[in-house]
XYZ file of N, CA, C and O in Angstrom:
732
model
N 110.146 43.756 179.716
C 111.346 44.419 179.273
C 111.478 44.345 177.741
O 111.917 45.301 177.122
N 111.124 43.212 177.131
C 111.242 43.061 175.680
C 110.447 44.129 174.934
O 110.973 44.788 174.024
N 109.200 44.306 175.327
C 108.342 45.282 174.647
C 108.935 46.690 174.736
O 108.983 47.429 173.750
N 109.412 47.058 175.906
C 109.984 48.391 176.119
C 111.230 48.605 175.254
O 111.384 49.648 174.610
N 112.113 47.619 175.213
C 113.344 47.742 174.425
C 113.020 47.832 172.941
O 113.551 48.679 172.221
N 112.128 46.967 172.465
C 111.738 47.010 171.054
C 111.140 48.374 170.695
O 111.478 48.954 169.664
N 110.251 48.875 171.539
C 109.627 50.180 171.272
C 110.661 51.301 171.254
O 110.605 52.185 170.407
N 111.609 51.268 172.194
C 112.648 52.294 172.226
C 113.500 52.251 170.956
O 113.779 53.291 170.351
N 113.905 51.070 170.541
C 114.738 50.922 169.346
C 113.983 51.397 168.104
O 114.531 52.136 167.274
N 112.740 51.012 167.977
C 111.947 51.417 166.813
C 111.745 52.924 166.808
O 111.968 53.593 165.789
N 111.340 53.489 167.926
C 111.103 54.929 168.012
C 112.356 55.725 167.694
O 112.341 56.653 166.877
N 113.471 55.358 168.314
C 114.705 56.117 168.123
C 115.277 55.952 166.720
O 115.776 56.912 166.131
N 115.192 54.764 166.160
C 115.695 54.585 164.791
C 114.832 55.349 163.793
O 115.360 55.956 162.848
N 113.541 55.382 164.005
C 112.659 56.175 163.124
C 112.976 57.665 163.249
O 113.017 58.385 162.260
N 113.219 58.128 164.475
C 113.586 59.544 164.673
C 114.906 59.867 163.979
O 115.043 60.925 163.352
N 115.878 58.967 164.098
C 117.167 59.187 163.448
C 117.007 59.257 161.934
O 117.562 60.141 161.275
N 116.247 58.354 161.373
C 116.024 58.330 159.929
C 115.306 59.600 159.483
O 115.657 60.201 158.466
N 114.332 60.039 160.248
C 113.623 61.290 159.936
C 114.588 62.478 159.946
O 114.531 63.351 159.094
N 115.486 62.498 160.910
C 116.444 63.597 161.028
C 117.514 63.541 159.940
O 117.854 64.549 159.335
N 118.072 62.347 159.699
C 119.196 62.197 158.764
C 118.762 62.193 157.302
O 119.560 62.504 156.427
N 117.529 61.786 157.044
C 116.988 61.726 155.685
C 117.889 60.947 154.718
O 118.273 61.450 153.656
N 118.230 59.714 155.057
C 119.080 58.931 154.154
C 118.332 58.548 152.877
O 117.105 58.440 152.868
N 119.096 58.360 151.821
C 118.534 57.879 150.562
C 118.461 56.360 150.615
O 119.182 55.722 151.383
N 117.611 55.777 149.780
C 117.517 54.322 149.700
C 118.897 53.746 149.412
O 119.704 54.349 148.704
N 119.176 52.587 149.984
C 120.425 51.840 149.825
C 121.603 52.410 150.594
O 122.714 51.899 150.490
N 121.403 53.480 151.379
C 122.497 53.935 152.228
C 122.660 52.943 153.381
O 121.847 52.037 153.568
N 123.724 53.125 154.146
C 124.104 52.138 155.152
C 123.920 52.670 156.572
O 124.436 53.722 156.923
N 123.206 51.899 157.376
C 122.937 52.168 158.792
C 123.779 51.195 159.605
O 123.721 49.984 159.380
N 124.559 51.709 160.555
C 125.354 50.821 161.420
C 124.835 50.869 162.852
O 124.452 51.923 163.351
N 124.849 49.717 163.472
C 124.491 49.572 164.884
C 125.709 49.082 165.650
O 126.367 48.119 165.240
N 125.992 49.742 166.753
C 126.905 49.223 167.763
C 126.058 48.995 168.998
O 125.222 49.834 169.337
N 126.228 47.877 169.674
C 125.313 47.589 170.784
C 125.968 46.727 171.852
O 126.543 45.684 171.557
N 125.842 47.161 173.091
C 126.209 46.349 174.243
C 124.920 45.906 174.927
O 124.245 46.709 175.578
N 124.595 44.636 174.777
C 123.394 44.129 175.462
C 123.593 44.162 176.974
O 122.624 44.321 177.718
N 124.834 44.055 177.425
C 125.114 44.165 178.870
C 124.665 45.522 179.389
O 124.005 45.616 180.432
N 125.028 46.578 178.674
C 124.644 47.934 179.086
C 123.122 48.101 179.055
O 122.547 48.769 179.914
N 122.456 47.495 178.079
C 120.997 47.602 177.973
C 120.328 47.066 179.238
O 119.347 47.640 179.710
N 120.886 45.998 179.806
C 120.282 45.420 181.012
C 120.900 45.976 182.296
O 120.657 45.464 183.390
N 121.703 47.043 182.164
C 122.211 47.741 183.345
C 123.532 47.228 183.879
O 123.896 47.543 185.011
N 124.250 46.446 183.096
C 125.533 45.903 183.528
C 126.677 46.566 182.754
O 126.456 47.251 181.767
N 127.906 46.323 183.179
C 129.091 46.878 182.530
C 129.286 46.238 181.149
O 129.117 45.024 180.996
N 129.639 47.057 180.176
C 129.867 46.583 178.818
C 130.762 45.342 178.815
O 131.763 45.284 179.533
N 130.353 44.321 178.071
C 131.134 43.104 177.946
C 131.028 42.120 179.087
O 131.712 41.102 179.088
N 130.150 42.386 180.056
C 130.137 41.532 181.247
C 128.952 40.568 181.337
O 129.075 39.515 181.963
N 127.811 40.907 180.773
C 126.601 40.094 180.919
C 125.794 40.080 179.618
O 124.613 40.422 179.601
N 126.431 39.702 178.526
C 125.758 39.683 177.230
C 124.471 38.878 177.259
O 124.374 37.864 177.948
N 123.491 39.353 176.505
C 122.195 38.683 176.460
C 121.804 38.405 175.009
O 121.542 39.338 174.248
N 121.774 37.123 174.662
C 121.374 36.736 173.311
C 119.961 37.227 173.004
O 119.688 37.705 171.899
N 119.072 37.134 173.993
C 117.687 37.592 173.797
C 117.632 39.076 173.460
O 116.966 39.481 172.505
N 118.321 39.892 174.234
C 118.319 41.335 173.998
C 118.905 41.637 172.621
O 118.365 42.456 171.878
N 119.988 40.969 172.262
C 120.572 41.147 170.938
C 119.566 40.862 169.847
O 119.429 41.636 168.882
N 118.833 39.769 169.962
C 117.843 39.403 168.949
C 116.674 40.385 168.917
O 116.164 40.707 167.842
N 116.235 40.874 170.077
C 115.140 41.858 170.097
C 115.550 43.106 169.316
O 114.785 43.638 168.514
N 116.764 43.568 169.573
C 117.231 44.806 168.944
C 117.443 44.615 167.444
O 116.987 45.427 166.633
N 118.109 43.529 167.060
C 118.382 43.291 165.637
C 117.082 43.110 164.859
O 116.888 43.727 163.808
N 116.180 42.292 165.354
C 114.939 42.049 164.607
C 114.084 43.308 164.527
O 113.451 43.570 163.498
N 114.079 44.119 165.573
C 113.328 45.382 165.529
C 113.919 46.328 164.495
O 113.193 46.948 163.710
N 115.232 46.438 164.475
C 115.883 47.313 163.492
C 115.733 46.790 162.074
O 115.570 47.576 161.135
N 115.770 45.485 161.884
C 115.593 44.923 160.545
C 114.274 45.392 159.932
O 114.232 45.773 158.759
N 113.216 45.377 160.726
C 111.905 45.798 160.231
C 111.918 47.267 159.813
O 111.415 47.624 158.746
N 112.491 48.119 160.638
C 112.536 49.561 160.340
C 113.385 49.821 159.098
O 112.980 50.554 158.188
N 114.568 49.236 159.045
C 115.495 49.514 157.946
C 114.981 48.958 156.627
O 115.165 49.583 155.572
N 114.326 47.825 156.683
C 113.732 47.262 155.462
C 112.662 48.209 154.918
O 112.586 48.458 153.716
N 111.852 48.737 155.802
C 110.793 49.677 155.401
C 111.378 50.900 154.707
O 110.805 51.410 153.751
N 112.529 51.353 155.175
C 113.159 52.546 154.609
C 114.186 52.221 153.520
O 114.883 53.121 153.041
N 114.287 50.928 153.172
C 115.202 50.463 152.116
C 116.660 50.823 152.405
O 117.401 51.254 151.527
N 117.059 50.634 153.665
C 118.435 50.900 154.077
C 119.175 49.590 154.320
O 118.582 48.604 154.763
N 120.461 49.586 154.022
C 121.313 48.444 154.327
C 121.665 48.477 155.811
O 121.725 49.536 156.418
N 121.940 47.310 156.360
C 122.156 47.161 157.802
C 123.540 46.561 158.055
O 123.912 45.552 157.446
N 124.287 47.185 158.946
C 125.590 46.686 159.379
C 125.594 46.665 160.906
O 125.068 47.580 161.536
N 126.199 45.633 161.482
C 126.256 45.517 162.935
C 127.718 45.307 163.350
O 128.365 44.357 162.922
N 128.186 46.211 164.200
C 129.571 46.182 164.661
C 129.772 45.088 165.707
O 128.979 44.938 166.631
N 130.854 44.339 165.540
C 131.269 43.349 166.539
C 132.027 44.059 167.663
O 132.429 45.215 167.524
N 132.266 43.357 168.739
C 133.024 43.921 169.854
C 134.521 43.943 169.539
O 134.959 43.471 168.490
N 135.292 44.462 170.472
C 136.732 44.626 170.235
C 137.473 43.302 170.093
O 138.561 43.248 169.533
N 136.894 42.204 170.563
C 137.546 40.902 170.430
C 137.579 40.418 168.986
O 138.363 39.517 168.653
N 136.768 41.017 168.134
C 136.843 40.777 166.685
C 137.260 42.060 165.971
O 136.911 42.288 164.809
N 138.009 42.896 166.690
C 138.548 44.142 166.137
C 137.462 45.037 165.532
O 137.698 45.720 164.551
N 136.283 45.006 166.122
C 135.147 45.803 165.674
C 134.814 45.547 164.206
O 134.415 46.441 163.463
N 134.994 44.284 163.800
C 134.533 43.866 162.469
C 133.041 44.124 162.347
O 132.375 44.447 163.346
N 132.503 43.972 161.158
C 131.105 44.345 160.923
C 130.363 43.221 160.203
O 130.841 42.695 159.192
N 129.200 42.866 160.710
C 128.332 41.890 160.065
C 127.472 42.628 159.038
O 126.814 43.623 159.376
N 127.507 42.153 157.800
C 126.669 42.688 156.723
C 126.162 41.515 155.900
O 126.633 40.385 156.043
N 125.227 41.804 155.023
C 124.777 40.790 154.067
C 125.875 40.573 153.025
O 126.534 41.523 152.597
N 126.082 39.334 152.618
C 127.124 39.008 151.655
C 126.938 39.779 150.348
O 127.917 40.255 149.758
N 125.712 39.934 149.903
C 125.458 40.675 148.653
C 125.956 42.114 148.769
O 126.538 42.661 147.820
N 125.752 42.736 149.925
C 126.240 44.102 150.146
C 127.762 44.127 150.109
O 128.372 45.014 149.499
N 128.398 43.164 150.767
C 129.863 43.104 150.782
C 130.409 42.950 149.368
O 131.358 43.647 148.983
N 129.828 42.061 148.596
C 130.285 41.840 147.214
C 130.062 43.081 146.350
O 130.947 43.494 145.613
N 128.883 43.672 146.472
C 128.527 44.854 145.680
C 129.487 46.015 145.963
O 129.782 46.812 145.083
N 129.974 46.113 147.193
C 130.840 47.217 147.595
C 132.317 46.821 147.672
O 133.128 47.558 148.219
N 132.638 45.643 147.131
C 134.018 45.165 147.059
C 134.715 45.180 148.426
O 135.862 45.606 148.557
N 133.989 44.718 149.450
C 134.536 44.677 150.805
C 135.277 43.360 151.030
O 134.898 42.319 150.479
N 136.309 43.398 151.840
C 137.078 42.198 152.157
C 136.322 41.392 153.213
O 136.091 41.864 154.328
N 135.958 40.182 152.845
C 135.228 39.300 153.752
C 136.227 38.540 154.613
O 137.226 38.019 154.120
N 135.951 38.494 155.915
C 136.809 37.799 156.875
C 136.189 36.442 157.215
O 134.966 36.300 157.220
N 137.029 35.484 157.547
C 136.558 34.160 157.914
C 136.418 34.091 159.427
O 137.332 33.661 160.133
N 135.270 34.551 159.922
C 134.989 34.507 161.348
C 133.475 34.507 161.544
O 132.739 35.055 160.708
N 133.045 33.872 162.597
C 131.632 33.863 162.971
C 131.536 34.461 164.371
O 132.154 33.950 165.311
N 130.789 35.562 164.533
C 130.651 36.152 165.872
C 129.939 35.197 166.826
O 128.996 34.503 166.434
N 130.424 35.179 168.052
C 129.768 34.441 169.133
C 129.680 35.394 170.322
O 130.283 36.467 170.318
N 128.967 34.996 171.336
C 128.681 35.884 172.470
C 129.928 36.547 173.046
O 129.927 37.744 173.310
N 131.021 35.808 173.245
C 132.198 36.370 173.905
C 133.304 36.764 172.929
O 134.406 37.103 173.357
N 133.009 36.710 171.642
C 133.946 37.171 170.615
C 133.098 37.682 169.452
O 132.872 36.987 168.468
N 132.595 38.869 169.634
C 131.701 39.474 168.653
C 130.588 40.221 169.336
O 130.220 41.305 168.925
N 130.046 39.622 170.373
C 128.976 40.248 171.136
C 127.606 39.738 170.745
O 127.414 39.149 169.678
N 126.634 39.993 171.598
C 125.279 39.465 171.407
C 124.570 40.047 170.198
O 123.850 39.334 169.494
N 124.756 41.334 169.924
C 124.076 41.939 168.770
C 124.653 41.409 167.463
O 123.912 41.049 166.547
N 125.977 41.339 167.363
C 126.603 40.810 166.147
C 126.248 39.335 165.962
O 126.005 38.888 164.833
N 126.210 38.588 167.055
C 125.821 37.180 166.986
C 124.382 37.048 166.498
O 124.073 36.204 165.650
N 123.512 37.903 167.006
C 122.108 37.891 166.567
C 122.004 38.277 165.097
O 121.225 37.674 164.344
N 122.770 39.275 164.673
C 122.748 39.677 163.266
C 123.189 38.513 162.385
O 122.572 38.221 161.357
N 124.248 37.826 162.796
C 124.750 36.695 162.016
C 123.691 35.590 161.929
O 123.577 34.908 160.917
N 122.914 35.456 162.958
C 121.838 34.451 162.988
C 120.631 34.889 162.152
O 120.020 34.076 161.455
N 120.273 36.182 162.200
C 119.030 36.663 161.606
C 119.162 37.202 160.180
O 118.163 37.300 159.474
N 120.362 37.570 159.754
C 120.550 38.056 158.383
C 120.353 36.888 157.419
O 120.514 35.724 157.780
N 120.029 37.194 156.168
C 119.802 36.153 155.166
C 121.071 35.393 154.811
O 121.071 34.163 154.752
N 122.150 36.111 154.540
C 123.415 35.501 154.133
C 124.552 36.351 154.701
O 125.199 37.097 153.970
N 124.804 36.255 155.999
C 125.739 37.158 156.666
C 127.209 36.823 156.423
O 127.575 35.653 156.243
N 128.019 37.862 156.448
C 129.470 37.747 156.451
C 130.000 38.836 157.374
O 129.280 39.778 157.713
N 131.256 38.713 157.743
C 131.921 39.740 158.532
C 132.979 40.392 157.658
O 133.730 39.701 156.962
N 133.000 41.724 157.674
C 134.014 42.485 156.944
C 134.801 43.313 157.951
O 134.354 43.543 159.071
N 135.983 43.775 157.510
C 136.853 44.524 158.417
C 136.439 45.966 158.609
O 136.583 46.521 159.683
N 135.989 46.589 157.544
C 135.722 48.025 157.622
C 134.617 48.406 156.643
O 134.537 47.861 155.549
N 133.791 49.351 157.053
C 132.777 49.944 156.188
C 132.749 51.438 156.455
O 133.370 51.920 157.406
N 132.010 52.141 155.638
C 131.773 53.559 155.868
C 130.267 53.770 155.789
O 129.688 53.807 154.710
N 129.633 53.868 156.948
C 128.179 54.003 157.031
C 127.760 55.467 156.903
O 128.569 56.378 157.092
N 126.495 55.659 156.609
C 125.933 56.996 156.453
C 125.277 57.510 157.730
O 125.159 58.716 157.927
N 124.835 56.616 158.570
C 124.204 56.983 159.836
C 124.270 55.785 160.762
O 124.512 54.671 160.304
N 124.073 56.034 162.056
C 124.152 54.910 162.964
C 123.632 55.183 164.348
O 123.434 56.323 164.761
N 123.433 54.082 165.053
C 122.922 54.066 166.419
C 123.919 53.302 167.276
O 124.293 52.186 166.939
N 124.373 53.937 168.344
C 125.320 53.326 169.259
C 124.627 53.157 170.604
O 124.347 54.134 171.287
N 124.365 51.918 170.958
C 123.689 51.601 172.206
C 124.728 51.062 173.185
O 125.263 49.979 172.982
N 125.059 51.850 174.196
C 125.990 51.393 175.215
C 127.425 51.833 175.002
O 128.349 51.196 175.497
N 127.617 52.908 174.249
C 128.955 53.501 174.065
C 129.964 52.520 173.476
O 131.069 52.335 173.986
N 129.608 51.918 172.359
C 130.478 50.948 171.679
C 131.369 51.592 170.621
O 132.144 50.894 169.974
N 131.258 52.910 170.450
C 132.161 53.677 169.585
C 132.051 53.340 168.096
O 132.998 52.883 167.475
N 130.886 53.617 167.516
C 130.681 53.362 166.088
C 131.285 54.435 165.189
O 131.328 54.273 163.980
N 131.769 55.525 165.766
C 132.264 56.643 164.971
C 133.296 56.263 163.933
O 133.378 56.867 162.873
N 134.101 55.230 164.218
C 135.122 54.803 163.265
C 134.516 54.262 161.977
O 135.211 54.127 160.975
N 133.218 53.969 162.006
C 132.569 53.389 160.834
C 131.551 54.323 160.174
O 130.768 53.884 159.338
N 131.530 55.593 160.566
C 130.584 56.546 159.978
C 131.353 57.545 159.125
O 132.371 58.088 159.544
N 130.839 57.758 157.935
C 131.449 58.655 156.948
C 131.672 60.051 157.528
O 130.863 60.554 158.291
N 132.783 60.660 157.161
C 133.054 62.058 157.543
C 132.171 62.965 156.706
O 131.930 62.682 155.544
N 131.632 63.972 157.191
C 131.771 64.610 158.477
C 130.642 64.086 159.367
O 129.476 64.146 159.006
N 130.999 63.588 160.543
C 130.007 63.027 161.449
C 129.319 64.134 162.231
O 129.959 65.057 162.703
N 128.001 63.979 162.353
C 127.198 64.965 163.067
C 126.386 64.221 164.129
O 125.610 63.325 163.803
N 126.558 64.552 165.421
C 125.719 63.923 166.438
C 124.278 64.386 166.292
O 124.025 65.534 165.929
N 123.363 63.481 166.552
C 121.939 63.785 166.445
C 121.314 63.607 167.821
O 121.503 62.579 168.471
N 120.597 64.608 168.278
C 119.905 64.538 169.568
C 118.459 64.122 169.308
O 117.753 64.756 168.522
N 118.041 63.060 169.983
C 116.691 62.536 169.802
C 115.913 62.639 171.109
O 116.410 63.178 172.100
N 114.705 62.100 171.125
C 113.819 62.262 172.274
C 114.294 61.516 173.520
O 113.852 61.816 174.620
N 115.163 60.538 173.354
C 115.669 59.779 174.497
C 117.154 59.496 174.294
O 117.613 59.385 173.162
N 117.868 59.349 175.395
C 119.285 58.999 175.351
C 119.521 57.600 175.882
O 120.641 57.233 176.223
N 118.456 56.792 175.957
C 118.572 55.460 176.548
C 117.809 54.412 175.741
O 116.751 54.683 175.190
N 118.374 53.219 175.708
C 117.663 52.001 175.339
C 117.888 51.071 176.510
O 119.038 50.743 176.834
N 116.815 50.695 177.164
C 116.963 49.975 178.424
C 117.733 50.882 179.369
O 117.400 52.052 179.540
N 118.826 50.374 179.931
C 119.666 51.167 180.835
C 120.893 51.755 180.119
O 121.700 52.445 180.735
N 121.019 51.485 178.823
C 122.218 51.887 178.084
C 122.113 53.307 177.538
O 121.086 53.706 176.989
N 123.204 54.044 177.667
C 123.332 55.358 177.039
C 123.409 55.164 175.532
O 124.003 54.199 175.047
N 122.780 56.042 174.782
C 122.812 55.947 173.324
C 123.400 57.203 172.698
O 123.297 58.299 173.249
N 124.007 57.008 171.546
C 124.522 58.097 170.733
C 124.075 57.829 169.303
O 124.064 56.673 168.865
N 123.731 58.881 168.590
C 123.273 58.746 167.217
C 124.107 59.647 166.332
O 124.402 60.789 166.693
N 124.493 59.136 165.178
C 125.312 59.899 164.244
C 124.699 59.880 162.859
O 124.106 58.883 162.446
N 124.874 60.981 162.158
C 124.600 61.038 160.729
C 125.823 61.688 160.106
O 126.758 62.067 160.813
N 125.847 61.779 158.811
C 126.964 62.460 158.187
C 126.443 63.594 157.314
O 125.264 63.655 156.984
N 127.333 64.505 157.022
C 127.027 65.536 156.047
C 128.221 65.622 155.116
O 129.328 65.210 155.458
N 127.976 66.127 153.921
C 129.085 66.286 152.985
C 130.073 67.304 153.525
O 129.700 68.250 154.209
N 131.331 67.130 153.172
C 132.359 68.076 153.582
C 132.122 69.404 152.870
O 131.758 69.433 151.691
N 132.319 70.490 153.583
C 132.251 71.822 153.000
C 133.686 72.224 152.689
O 134.494 72.398 153.601
N 134.004 72.320 151.415
C 135.361 72.694 151.032
C 135.344 74.043 150.346
O 134.314 74.489 149.854
N 136.457 74.689 150.307
C 136.541 75.987 149.658
C 136.769 77.070 150.679
O 137.037 76.835 151.844
N 136.639 78.269 150.236
C 136.882 79.405 151.110
C 135.790 80.436 150.949
O 134.630 80.103 150.696
N 136.162 81.692 151.046
C 135.208 82.801 151.015
C 134.391 82.831 149.728
O 133.257 83.298 149.718
N 134.931 82.333 148.638
C 134.226 82.385 147.341
C 133.341 81.167 147.083
O 132.600 81.133 146.114
N 133.445 80.152 147.919
C 132.705 78.906 147.691
C 131.206 79.104 147.904
O 130.774 79.910 148.727
N 130.447 78.367 147.142
C 128.996 78.312 147.313
C 128.629 76.866 147.558
O 129.280 75.955 147.057
N 127.587 76.660 148.345
C 127.221 75.318 148.725
C 125.792 75.013 148.309
O 124.930 75.876 148.310
N 125.557 73.733 147.983
C 124.245 73.239 147.623
C 123.494 72.950 148.916
O 123.789 71.975 149.615
N 122.535 73.769 149.260
C 121.822 73.615 150.531
C 120.725 72.554 150.480
O 120.105 72.265 151.481
N 120.498 71.950 149.308
C 119.458 70.917 149.220
C 120.018 69.523 149.484
O 119.298 68.551 149.447
N 121.324 69.418 149.761
C 121.916 68.114 150.078
C 122.275 68.062 151.548
O 122.086 69.039 152.270
N 122.844 66.936 151.953
C 123.238 66.746 153.350
C 124.178 67.842 153.791
O 125.121 68.181 153.170
């Protein structure tokens, strides 16, 4: 099961990055229910192992593409986000005094807190693209205008997945012209 989950996460994140074409230093957010990945109801059977497989697999991909990584906590931490402290400081984010654990944060956020170099939890971010494994509702953390991305698979393990990217807002009216070389 580990090999299959890692391969799915790597393949789908690479496809998302290829589709979204983020610039270096943009922010990728993950929402993940390890319970859903193993075929159980969200929040019911968290798996530290599955969380670590997913986080470590994504770390490798995102590092290669020079993207920042954010991991959404569960609703018991008000969907706070685990990020590297340097990123939080650089972006003037409010750091919260909390450490995610399996039943208050979730397995993926707990794994991120364990595997990141210098993790902190912040209340809110605005990501450029993201992967939602198990319908954890990452949309609140993705920059407007959000665009769903359809990839080769809709599953990681047994969990339904959703992928989002953003595009710049199109403002103006009949006389407006748009730069087609940007998002």
